[in-house]
mmCIF file of C-alpha atoms in Angstrom:
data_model
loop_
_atom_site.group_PDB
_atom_site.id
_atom_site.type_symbol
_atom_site.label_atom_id
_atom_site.label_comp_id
_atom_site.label_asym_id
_atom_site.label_seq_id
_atom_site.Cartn_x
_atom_site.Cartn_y
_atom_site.Cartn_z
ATOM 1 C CA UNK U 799 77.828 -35.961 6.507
ATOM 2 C CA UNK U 800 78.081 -33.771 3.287
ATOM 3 C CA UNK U 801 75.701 -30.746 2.844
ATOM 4 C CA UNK U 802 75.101 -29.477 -0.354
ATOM 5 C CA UNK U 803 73.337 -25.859 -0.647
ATOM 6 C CA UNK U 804 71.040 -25.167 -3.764
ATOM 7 C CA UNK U 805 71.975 -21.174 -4.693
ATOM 8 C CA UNK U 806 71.372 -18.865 -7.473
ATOM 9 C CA UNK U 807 73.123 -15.998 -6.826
ATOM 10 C CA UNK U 808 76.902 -15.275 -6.053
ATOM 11 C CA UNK U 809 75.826 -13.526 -2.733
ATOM 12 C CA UNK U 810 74.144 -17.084 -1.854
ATOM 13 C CA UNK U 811 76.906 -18.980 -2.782
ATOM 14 C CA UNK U 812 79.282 -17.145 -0.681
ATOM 15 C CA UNK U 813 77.104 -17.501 2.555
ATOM 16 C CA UNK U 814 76.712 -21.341 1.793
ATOM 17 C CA UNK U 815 80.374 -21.433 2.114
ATOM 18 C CA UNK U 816 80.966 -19.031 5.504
ATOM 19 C CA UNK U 817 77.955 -21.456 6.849
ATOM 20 C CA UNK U 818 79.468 -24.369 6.248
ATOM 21 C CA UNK U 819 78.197 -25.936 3.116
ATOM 22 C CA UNK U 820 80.508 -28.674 1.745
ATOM 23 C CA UNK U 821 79.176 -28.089 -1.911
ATOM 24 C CA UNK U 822 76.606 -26.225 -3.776
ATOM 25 C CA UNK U 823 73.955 -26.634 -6.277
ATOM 26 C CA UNK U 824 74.467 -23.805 -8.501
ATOM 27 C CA UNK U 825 70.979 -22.956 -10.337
ATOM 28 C CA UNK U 826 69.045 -20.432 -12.148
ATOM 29 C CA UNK U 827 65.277 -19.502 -11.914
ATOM 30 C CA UNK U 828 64.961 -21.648 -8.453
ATOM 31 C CA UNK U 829 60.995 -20.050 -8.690
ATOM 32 C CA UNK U 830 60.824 -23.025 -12.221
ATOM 33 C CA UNK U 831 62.178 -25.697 -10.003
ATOM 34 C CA UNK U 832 65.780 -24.492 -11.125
ATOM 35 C CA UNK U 833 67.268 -24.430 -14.628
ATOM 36 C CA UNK U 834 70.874 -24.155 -15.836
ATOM 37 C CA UNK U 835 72.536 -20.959 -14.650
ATOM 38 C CA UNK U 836 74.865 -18.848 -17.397
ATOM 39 C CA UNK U 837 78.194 -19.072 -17.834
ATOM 40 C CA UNK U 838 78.923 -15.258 -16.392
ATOM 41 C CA UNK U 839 76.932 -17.178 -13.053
ATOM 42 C CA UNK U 840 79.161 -19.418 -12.826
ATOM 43 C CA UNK U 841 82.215 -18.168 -13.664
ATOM 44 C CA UNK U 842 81.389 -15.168 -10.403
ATOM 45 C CA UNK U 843 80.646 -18.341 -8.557
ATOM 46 C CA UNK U 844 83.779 -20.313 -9.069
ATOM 47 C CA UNK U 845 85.251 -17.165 -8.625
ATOM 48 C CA UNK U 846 83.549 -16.370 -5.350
ATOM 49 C CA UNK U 847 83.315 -19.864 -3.215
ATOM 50 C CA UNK U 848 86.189 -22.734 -2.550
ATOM 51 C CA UNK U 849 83.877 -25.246 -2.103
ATOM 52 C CA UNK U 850 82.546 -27.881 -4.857
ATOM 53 C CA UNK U 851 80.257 -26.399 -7.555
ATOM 54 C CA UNK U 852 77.634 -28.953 -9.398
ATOM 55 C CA UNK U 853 75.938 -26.514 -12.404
ATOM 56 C CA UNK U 854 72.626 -27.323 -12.630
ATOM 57 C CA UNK U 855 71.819 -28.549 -16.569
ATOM 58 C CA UNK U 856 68.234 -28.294 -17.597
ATOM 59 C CA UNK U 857 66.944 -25.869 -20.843
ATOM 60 C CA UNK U 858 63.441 -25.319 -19.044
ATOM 61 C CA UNK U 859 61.103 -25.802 -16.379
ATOM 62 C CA UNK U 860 58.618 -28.197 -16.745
ATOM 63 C CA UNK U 861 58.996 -31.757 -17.805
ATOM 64 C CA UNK U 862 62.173 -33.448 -17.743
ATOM 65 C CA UNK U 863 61.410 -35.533 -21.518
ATOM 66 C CA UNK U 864 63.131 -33.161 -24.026
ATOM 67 C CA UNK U 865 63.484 -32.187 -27.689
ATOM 68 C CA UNK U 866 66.513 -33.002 -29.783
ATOM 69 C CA UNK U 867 67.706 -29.802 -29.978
ATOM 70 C CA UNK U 868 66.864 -29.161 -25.869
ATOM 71 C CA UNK U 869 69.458 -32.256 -25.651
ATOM 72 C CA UNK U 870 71.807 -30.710 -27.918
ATOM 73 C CA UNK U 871 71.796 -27.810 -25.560
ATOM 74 C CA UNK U 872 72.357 -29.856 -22.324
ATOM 75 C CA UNK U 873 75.110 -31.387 -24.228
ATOM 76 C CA UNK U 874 76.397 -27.779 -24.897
ATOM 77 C CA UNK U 875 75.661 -27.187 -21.509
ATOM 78 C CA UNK U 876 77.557 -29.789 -19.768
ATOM 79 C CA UNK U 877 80.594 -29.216 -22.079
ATOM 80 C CA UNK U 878 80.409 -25.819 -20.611
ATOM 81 C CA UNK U 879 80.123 -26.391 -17.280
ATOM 82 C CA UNK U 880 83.137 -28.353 -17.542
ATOM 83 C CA UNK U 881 85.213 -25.968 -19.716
ATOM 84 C CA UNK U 882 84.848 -23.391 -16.746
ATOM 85 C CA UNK U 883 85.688 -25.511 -14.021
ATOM 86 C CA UNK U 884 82.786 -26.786 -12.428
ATOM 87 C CA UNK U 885 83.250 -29.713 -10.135
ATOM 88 C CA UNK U 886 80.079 -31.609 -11.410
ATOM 89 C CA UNK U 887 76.922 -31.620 -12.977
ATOM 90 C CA UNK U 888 73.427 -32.232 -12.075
ATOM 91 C CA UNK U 889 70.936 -33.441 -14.570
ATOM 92 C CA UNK U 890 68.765 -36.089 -15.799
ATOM 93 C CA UNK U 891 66.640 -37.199 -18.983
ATOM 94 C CA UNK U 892 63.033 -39.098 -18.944
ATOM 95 C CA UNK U 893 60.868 -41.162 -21.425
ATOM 96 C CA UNK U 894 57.336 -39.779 -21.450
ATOM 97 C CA UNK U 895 56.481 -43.316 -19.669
ATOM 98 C CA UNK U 896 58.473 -42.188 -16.295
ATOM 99 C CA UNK U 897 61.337 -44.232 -17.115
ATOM 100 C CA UNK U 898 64.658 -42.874 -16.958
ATOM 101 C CA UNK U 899 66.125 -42.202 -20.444
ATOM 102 C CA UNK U 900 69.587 -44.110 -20.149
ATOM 103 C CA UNK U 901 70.759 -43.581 -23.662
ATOM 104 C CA UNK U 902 70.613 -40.016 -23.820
ATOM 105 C CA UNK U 903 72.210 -39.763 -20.289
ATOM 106 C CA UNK U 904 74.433 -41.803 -20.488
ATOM 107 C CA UNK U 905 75.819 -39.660 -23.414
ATOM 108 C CA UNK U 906 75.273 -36.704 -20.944
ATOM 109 C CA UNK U 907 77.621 -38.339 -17.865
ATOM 110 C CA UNK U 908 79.833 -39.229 -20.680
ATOM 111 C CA UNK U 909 79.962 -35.767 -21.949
ATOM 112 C CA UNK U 910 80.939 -34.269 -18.485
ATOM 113 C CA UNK U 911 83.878 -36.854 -16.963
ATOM 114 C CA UNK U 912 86.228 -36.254 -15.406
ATOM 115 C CA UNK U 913 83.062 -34.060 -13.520
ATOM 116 C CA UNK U 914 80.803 -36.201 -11.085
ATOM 117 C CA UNK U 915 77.281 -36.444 -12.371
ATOM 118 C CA UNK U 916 74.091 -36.294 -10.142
ATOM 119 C CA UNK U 917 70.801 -37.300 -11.410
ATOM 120 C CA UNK U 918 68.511 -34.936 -9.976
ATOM 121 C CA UNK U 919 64.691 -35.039 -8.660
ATOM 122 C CA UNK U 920 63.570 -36.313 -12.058
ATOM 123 C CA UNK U 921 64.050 -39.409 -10.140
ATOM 124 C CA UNK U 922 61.155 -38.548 -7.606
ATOM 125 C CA UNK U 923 58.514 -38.506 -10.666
ATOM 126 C CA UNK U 924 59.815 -41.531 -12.270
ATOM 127 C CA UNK U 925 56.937 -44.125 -12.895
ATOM 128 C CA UNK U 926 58.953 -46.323 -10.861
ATOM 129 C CA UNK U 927 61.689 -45.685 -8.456
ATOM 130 C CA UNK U 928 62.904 -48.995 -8.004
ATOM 131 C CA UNK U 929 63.921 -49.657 -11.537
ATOM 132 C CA UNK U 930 64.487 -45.926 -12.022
ATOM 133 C CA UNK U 931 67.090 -46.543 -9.387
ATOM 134 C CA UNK U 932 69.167 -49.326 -12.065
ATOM 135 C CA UNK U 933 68.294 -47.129 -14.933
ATOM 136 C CA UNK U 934 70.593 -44.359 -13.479
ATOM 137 C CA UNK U 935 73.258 -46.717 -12.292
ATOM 138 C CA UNK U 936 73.364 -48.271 -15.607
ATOM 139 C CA UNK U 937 73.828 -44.479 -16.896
ATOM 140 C CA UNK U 938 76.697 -44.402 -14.817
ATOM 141 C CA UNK U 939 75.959 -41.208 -12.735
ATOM 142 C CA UNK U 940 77.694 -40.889 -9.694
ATOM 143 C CA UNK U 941 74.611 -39.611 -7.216
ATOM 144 C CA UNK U 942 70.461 -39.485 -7.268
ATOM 145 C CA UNK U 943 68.810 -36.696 -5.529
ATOM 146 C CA UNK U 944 65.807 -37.513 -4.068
ATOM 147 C CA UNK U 945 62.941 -37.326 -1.497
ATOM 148 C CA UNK U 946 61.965 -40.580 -2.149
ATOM 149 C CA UNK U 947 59.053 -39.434 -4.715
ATOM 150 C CA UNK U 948 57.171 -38.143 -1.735
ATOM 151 C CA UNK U 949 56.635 -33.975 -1.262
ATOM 152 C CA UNK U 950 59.330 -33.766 1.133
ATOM 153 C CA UNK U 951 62.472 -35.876 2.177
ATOM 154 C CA UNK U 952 60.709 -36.427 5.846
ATOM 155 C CA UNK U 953 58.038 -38.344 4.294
ATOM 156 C CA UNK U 954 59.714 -39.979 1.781
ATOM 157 C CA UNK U 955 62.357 -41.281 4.306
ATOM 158 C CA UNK U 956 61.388 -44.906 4.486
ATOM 159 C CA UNK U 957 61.055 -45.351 0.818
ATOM 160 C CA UNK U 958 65.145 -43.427 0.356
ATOM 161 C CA UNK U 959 66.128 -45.759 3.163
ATOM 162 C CA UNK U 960 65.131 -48.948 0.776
ATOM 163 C CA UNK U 961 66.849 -46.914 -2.023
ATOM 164 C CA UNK U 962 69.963 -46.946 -0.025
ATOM 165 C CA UNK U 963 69.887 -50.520 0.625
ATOM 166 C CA UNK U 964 69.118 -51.043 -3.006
ATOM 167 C CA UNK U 965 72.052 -49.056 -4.253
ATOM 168 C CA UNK U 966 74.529 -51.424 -1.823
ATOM 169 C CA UNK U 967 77.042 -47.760 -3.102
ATOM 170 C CA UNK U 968 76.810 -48.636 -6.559
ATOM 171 C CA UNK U 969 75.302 -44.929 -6.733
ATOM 172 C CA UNK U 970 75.305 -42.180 -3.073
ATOM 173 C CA UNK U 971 71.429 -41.202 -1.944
ATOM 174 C CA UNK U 972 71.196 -37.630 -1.628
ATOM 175 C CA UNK U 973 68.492 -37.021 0.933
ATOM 176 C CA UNK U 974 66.338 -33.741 -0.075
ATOM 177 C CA UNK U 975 62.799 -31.775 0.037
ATOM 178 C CA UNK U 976 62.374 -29.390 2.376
ATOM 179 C CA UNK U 977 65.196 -30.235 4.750
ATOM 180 C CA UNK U 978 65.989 -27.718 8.101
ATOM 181 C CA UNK U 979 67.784 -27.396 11.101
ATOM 182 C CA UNK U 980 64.653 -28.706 12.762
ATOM 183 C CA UNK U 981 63.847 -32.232 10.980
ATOM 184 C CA UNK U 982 67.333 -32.927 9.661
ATOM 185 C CA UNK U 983 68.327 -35.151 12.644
ATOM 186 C CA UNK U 984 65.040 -37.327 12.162
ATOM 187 C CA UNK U 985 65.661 -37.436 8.329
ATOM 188 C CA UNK U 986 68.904 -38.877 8.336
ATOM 189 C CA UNK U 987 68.168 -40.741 10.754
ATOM 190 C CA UNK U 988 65.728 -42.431 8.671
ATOM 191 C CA UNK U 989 66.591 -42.077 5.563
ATOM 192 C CA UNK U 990 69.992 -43.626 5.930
ATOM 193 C CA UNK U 991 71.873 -41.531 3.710
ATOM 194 C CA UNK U 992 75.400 -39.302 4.345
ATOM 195 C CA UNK U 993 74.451 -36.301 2.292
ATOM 196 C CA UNK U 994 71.737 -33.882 2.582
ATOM 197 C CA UNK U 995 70.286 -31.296 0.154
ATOM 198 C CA UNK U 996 68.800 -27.883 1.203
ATOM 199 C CA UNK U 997 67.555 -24.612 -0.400
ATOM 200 C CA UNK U 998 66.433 -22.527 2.487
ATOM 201 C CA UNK U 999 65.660 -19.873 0.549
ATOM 202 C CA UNK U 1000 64.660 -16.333 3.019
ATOM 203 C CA UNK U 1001 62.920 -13.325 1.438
ATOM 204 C CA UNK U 1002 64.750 -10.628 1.288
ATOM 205 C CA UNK U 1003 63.340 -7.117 0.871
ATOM 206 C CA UNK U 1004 63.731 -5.081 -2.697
ATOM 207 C CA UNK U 1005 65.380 -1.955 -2.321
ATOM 208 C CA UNK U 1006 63.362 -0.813 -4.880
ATOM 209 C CA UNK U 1007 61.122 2.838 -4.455
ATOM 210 C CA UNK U 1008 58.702 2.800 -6.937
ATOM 211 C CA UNK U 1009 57.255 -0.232 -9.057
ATOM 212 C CA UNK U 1010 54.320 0.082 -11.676
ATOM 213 C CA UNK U 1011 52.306 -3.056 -9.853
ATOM 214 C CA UNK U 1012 50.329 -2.726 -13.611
ATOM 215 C CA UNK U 1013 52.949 -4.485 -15.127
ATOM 216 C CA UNK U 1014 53.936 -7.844 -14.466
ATOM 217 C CA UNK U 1015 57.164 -10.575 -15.625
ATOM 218 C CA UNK U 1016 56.788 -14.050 -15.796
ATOM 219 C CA UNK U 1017 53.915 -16.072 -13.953
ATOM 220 C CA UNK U 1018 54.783 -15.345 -10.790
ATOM 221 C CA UNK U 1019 52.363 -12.348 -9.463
ATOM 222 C CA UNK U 1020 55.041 -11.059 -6.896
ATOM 223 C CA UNK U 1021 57.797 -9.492 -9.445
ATOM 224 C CA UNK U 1022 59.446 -7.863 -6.867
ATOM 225 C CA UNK U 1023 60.043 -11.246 -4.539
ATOM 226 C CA UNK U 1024 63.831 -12.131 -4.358
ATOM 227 C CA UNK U 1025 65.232 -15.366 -2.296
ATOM 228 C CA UNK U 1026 68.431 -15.243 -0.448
ATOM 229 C CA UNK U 1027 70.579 -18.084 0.842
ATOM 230 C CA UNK U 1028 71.678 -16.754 4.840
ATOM 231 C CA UNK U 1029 74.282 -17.689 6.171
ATOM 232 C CA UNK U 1030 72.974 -18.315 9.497
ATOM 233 C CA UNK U 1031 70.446 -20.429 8.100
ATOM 234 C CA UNK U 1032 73.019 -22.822 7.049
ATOM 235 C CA UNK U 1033 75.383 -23.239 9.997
ATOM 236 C CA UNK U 1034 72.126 -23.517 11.717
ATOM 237 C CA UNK U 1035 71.741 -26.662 9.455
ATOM 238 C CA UNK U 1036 75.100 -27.607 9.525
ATOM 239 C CA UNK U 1037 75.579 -27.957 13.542
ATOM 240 C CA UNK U 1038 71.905 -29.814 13.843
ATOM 241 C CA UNK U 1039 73.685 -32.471 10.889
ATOM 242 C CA UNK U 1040 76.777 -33.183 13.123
ATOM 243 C CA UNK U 1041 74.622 -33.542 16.194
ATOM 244 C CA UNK U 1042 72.796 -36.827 13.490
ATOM 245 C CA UNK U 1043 76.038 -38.079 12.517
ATOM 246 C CA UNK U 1044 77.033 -38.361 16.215
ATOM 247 C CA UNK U 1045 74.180 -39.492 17.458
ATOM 248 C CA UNK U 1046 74.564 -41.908 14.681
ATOM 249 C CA UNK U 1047 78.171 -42.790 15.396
ATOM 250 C CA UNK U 1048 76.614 -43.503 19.219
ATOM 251 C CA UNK U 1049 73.482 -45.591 18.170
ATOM 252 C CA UNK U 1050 75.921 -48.158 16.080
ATOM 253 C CA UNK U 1051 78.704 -48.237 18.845
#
């Protein structure tokens, strides 16, 4: 079972690793759903952590149907993430109908080989997962993250556990949404799939004294709230996902 760790910060990444993350997600702005992370980010990063590194590529938050030059800069982007070293790239390009755009990324998973390519949780507000599921093999992207267009992985398990059978590994499942050391064992088990995604994201205090409270940055109302990745957190994670896969191992035996 592979566990990938969504981070944003070098100090996140690093306790991923010591917790026993097999590869992170690498983002920026996790508070906008995550966006692509700089190149000083993920050069510290690479720097910092062993383990795989997939660079998040997306110009914004919001919706995942994009201007020409938006593409031009996931192109740039990509290139990039490549250029530095990253081990693969997750990204993903809709029509405003909900179907996957295939041309563009296709031209995007062309872009970053010899990088692996995952199609992230666009997927989950495609009009139709089914056929969004060929659309991305045809792009020729390596994984699809999902939680099965449901809120949360738990909930969406039945519907990744057709996706699975669908993909007969012409593309991996990546099981995500709101995935802990307390439901992983469940999920996988009914989900199907052999690698999880997690953010567990813990509030850590600012050491900051003062703070004008008049002034504000952004949209979010709590400027002072920062997210941490702990490493306890994840090797609590990490031991609860062996105890699946050997449960697993048991059940088909």
């Amino acid at each position: 079972m592979i566990l990938e760790i969504c981070v944003d910060s070098v100090e996140s990444a690093i306790a991923a690793q010591r917790g026993g993350a097999e590869r992170l997600e690498l983002c920026s702005a996790l508070r906008e759903g995550g966006i692509t992370p700089s190149a000083g980010l993920m050069r510290q990063v690479l720097a910092a952590v062993k383990i795989d590194v997939f660079a998040m590529v997306r110009p914004r938050g919001g919706d995942f149907c994009y201007t020409a030059d938006e593409f031009d800069v996931m192109h740039q982007d990509v290139i990039e993430a490549r250029r530095l070293g990253a081990a693969g790239v997750v990204l993903g390009v809709l029509m405003p109908d909900g179907r996957v755009d295939v041309a563009r990324t296709r031209e995007l998973v062309a872009a970053a080989r010899p990088m692996k390519v995952t199609f992230h949780r666009a997927f989950d507000v495609a009009a139709d997962l089914e056929q969004a599921l060929e659309e991305v093999v045809a792009t020729g992207a390596d994984r699809i993250l999902t939680s099965g267009g449901e809120p949360d992985g738990l909930r969406g398990a039945a519907r990744i556990a057709r996706l699975v059978e669908n993909a007969q590994g012409r593309v991996e499942l990546v099981g995500a949404g709101g995935i802990r050391s307390t439901n992983v064992r469940e999920f996988v088990q009914a989900a199907g799939v052999r690698e999880v995604h997690a953010a567990l994201r813990a509030r850590m205090m600012s050491p900051v004294t003062y703070w004008n409270h008049a002034v504000s940055f952004g949209t979010h109302p709590d400027g002072l709230a920062r997210y941490v990745v702990r490493e306890e957190d994840v090797r609590k994670l990490r031991r609860a996902l062996e105890t699946a896969a050997k449960n697993g191992k048991a059940l088909v035996q």
